[in-house]
XYZ file of C-alpha atoms in Angstrom:
208
model
C -0.035 -0.328 -0.227
C 1.324 3.358 -0.688
C 1.897 6.286 1.074
C -0.664 8.032 -0.723
C -3.460 5.289 -0.673
C -2.368 5.474 3.507
C -3.311 9.669 3.808
C -6.215 8.835 1.695
C -7.528 6.390 4.561
C -7.019 8.492 7.529
C -7.495 11.371 6.589
C -11.422 9.882 5.934
C -11.282 9.141 9.170
C -14.053 11.778 11.076
C -11.847 14.305 12.828
C -13.327 13.506 16.304
C -12.221 10.046 15.747
C -8.448 11.186 14.302
C -8.245 14.138 17.186
C -8.829 11.268 19.644
C -6.437 8.947 18.370
C -4.133 12.350 18.890
C -4.758 12.619 22.324
C -4.071 8.931 22.939
C -0.311 9.036 21.232
C 0.579 12.182 23.028
C -0.554 10.945 26.603
C 1.225 8.053 25.679
C 4.590 9.808 24.607
C 4.979 10.612 28.374
C 4.212 7.274 30.658
C 6.029 5.667 27.859
C 8.822 7.604 26.337
C 10.266 4.920 23.581
C 7.103 5.822 21.871
C 7.342 8.178 19.172
C 4.659 10.672 19.889
C 6.282 13.819 18.383
C 6.231 11.665 15.215
C 2.400 11.126 15.966
C 2.233 14.418 16.313
C 3.813 15.648 13.226
C 1.793 13.508 11.494
C -1.164 15.241 12.768
C 0.312 18.715 11.756
C 0.518 17.602 8.156
C -2.478 16.346 7.884
C -3.666 19.792 8.799
C -2.323 20.583 5.825
C -2.672 17.757 3.255
C -6.182 16.887 4.393
C -8.128 20.149 5.736
C -8.413 18.606 9.448
C -8.937 21.218 11.612
C -6.261 22.455 12.916
C -7.661 23.874 16.713
C -8.994 20.427 17.475
C -5.865 18.756 15.937
C -3.855 21.341 17.906
C -6.112 20.984 21.597
C -5.946 17.291 21.221
C -2.532 16.676 20.975
C -1.920 19.556 23.472
C -4.494 18.399 25.881
C -2.650 14.337 25.165
C 0.328 15.941 26.782
C -1.451 17.963 29.554
C -2.593 14.379 31.361
C 0.070 12.591 30.349
C 2.713 14.813 31.805
C -0.138 14.804 34.939
C 0.400 11.495 35.147
C 3.766 11.793 35.379
C 3.899 13.866 38.345
C 1.695 11.635 39.915
C 4.276 8.607 39.873
C 6.924 10.792 41.025
C 4.741 12.480 43.854
C 3.389 8.189 44.646
C 7.316 7.240 44.874
C 7.638 9.960 47.335
C 4.940 9.249 49.712
C 6.034 5.413 49.214
C 9.448 6.290 50.501
C 8.060 8.220 52.803
C 6.287 5.803 54.071
C 9.208 3.106 54.404
C 11.238 6.237 56.570
C 8.511 5.786 59.161
C 8.595 2.470 59.252
C 12.550 3.287 60.690
C 13.677 1.808 56.828
C 16.997 3.795 56.343
C 17.928 5.018 52.765
C 20.860 3.998 51.204
C 23.485 6.368 50.450
C 22.461 6.462 46.533
C 19.017 7.181 47.761
C 20.285 9.892 50.050
C 22.482 11.289 46.847
C 19.050 11.503 45.015
C 17.462 13.381 48.187
C 19.999 15.383 48.375
C 19.336 16.683 44.900
C 15.634 18.319 45.808
C 16.920 21.683 46.540
C 18.782 21.761 43.270
C 16.124 20.355 41.312
C 13.825 23.180 42.679
C 16.028 26.367 41.668
C 16.249 24.911 38.245
C 12.485 23.335 37.896
C 10.615 26.294 35.617
C 13.452 27.060 33.661
C 14.159 22.716 32.725
C 10.024 22.350 32.998
C 10.070 25.415 30.341
C 12.401 23.618 27.647
C 11.141 19.807 28.058
C 8.881 19.552 25.022
C 12.228 20.055 23.454
C 14.622 17.100 25.048
C 12.958 13.939 23.055
C 13.368 10.732 25.578
C 14.225 13.222 29.062
C 10.417 15.166 28.977
C 8.905 12.334 31.359
C 11.826 11.782 33.658
C 11.858 15.349 34.288
C 7.765 15.463 34.976
C 8.661 12.606 37.516
C 11.086 14.517 38.997
C 8.691 17.384 39.742
C 6.276 15.055 41.543
C 8.960 13.599 43.793
C 10.949 16.400 44.389
C 7.785 18.154 45.757
C 7.059 20.640 43.008
C 4.431 22.850 42.949
C 1.809 20.683 40.988
C 0.314 24.336 39.584
C 3.404 25.689 38.332
C 4.287 22.413 36.948
C 1.524 22.551 34.806
C 2.136 25.814 34.422
C 5.690 25.286 32.948
C 4.406 22.076 30.839
C 1.592 23.394 28.982
C 3.250 26.556 27.683
C 6.434 24.229 26.727
C 4.156 21.906 25.316
C 2.411 25.160 23.619
C 5.246 26.421 22.424
C 6.789 22.930 20.609
C 3.648 21.653 19.249
C 3.460 25.228 18.072
C 6.732 25.107 15.565
C 5.528 20.924 14.782
C 2.821 22.398 13.347
C 3.978 25.379 11.503
C 6.172 23.504 9.416
C 3.670 20.658 8.958
C 1.403 23.017 7.356
C 3.704 24.564 5.551
C 5.767 21.490 3.716
C 1.783 20.415 3.171
C 2.209 17.184 0.857
C 5.756 16.641 1.453
C 5.458 13.978 4.781
C 9.396 12.912 3.748
C 10.943 16.177 4.271
C 8.847 16.144 7.171
C 9.803 13.489 8.424
C 12.902 13.673 7.771
C 13.484 17.287 9.441
C 12.162 16.105 12.751
C 14.742 12.860 12.227
C 17.660 15.491 12.134
C 16.280 17.640 14.667
C 16.292 14.963 17.403
C 19.844 13.417 16.594
C 21.187 16.520 16.992
C 19.741 16.926 20.560
C 20.366 13.689 21.565
C 24.251 14.640 20.171
C 24.185 17.885 22.424
C 23.165 15.928 25.442
C 25.789 13.219 25.225
C 28.189 15.974 24.639
C 26.466 17.493 27.666
C 27.054 14.665 29.888
C 30.150 14.066 29.235
C 31.486 17.313 29.750
C 29.411 16.931 33.566
C 30.951 13.938 34.059
C 34.299 15.594 33.450
C 33.202 18.063 35.526
C 32.962 16.405 37.941
C 35.801 13.925 38.137
C 38.358 16.661 38.071
C 36.887 18.146 41.453
C 37.068 14.449 42.888
C 40.756 14.702 41.263
C 40.920 18.264 42.900
C 39.587 17.223 46.765
C 41.981 13.932 47.025
C 39.543 11.093 45.735
C 36.958 12.230 49.006
């Protein structure tokens, strides 16, 4: 089956059904990060230009899925923290690794707004940022605010690209693949830089 015939089949669906599928895809991306949510969103934007789907309806469906998805991540993080608190109340001592994680709370809170604002532009790790927000008890209202602003900006970029490119799905998907690859390279370089910084500081401190 050719791409054109597949697009024709999807374009023939009622808009409400297509919007529901996009909502579910945008939600699943946050709960199951390997799921290609951005590609689904991109395809929805493509169909706005290709099949005349309602732009407000499709955009709202994707944004709503994002919000419900990262709210679920926040709830998972909050549940993990409550579970940890119950273990502490029962007299269980946290492991050294867990204590190190807990020690990051103030640092996370200080950078939470910026981190959550950038989350949509960080493929692969965005879900874990919201789990962290829940775990470190960052304000849920602020989490929703920053997460929604980030999702709105990112989705607007994708939809603008999708509508502009129109029928050229190959160019659009190639653009997304290149962007994702570039971000992963930058994240890898950042991880190496942070690791090198930690190592040099450890050596300067005599390995303490």
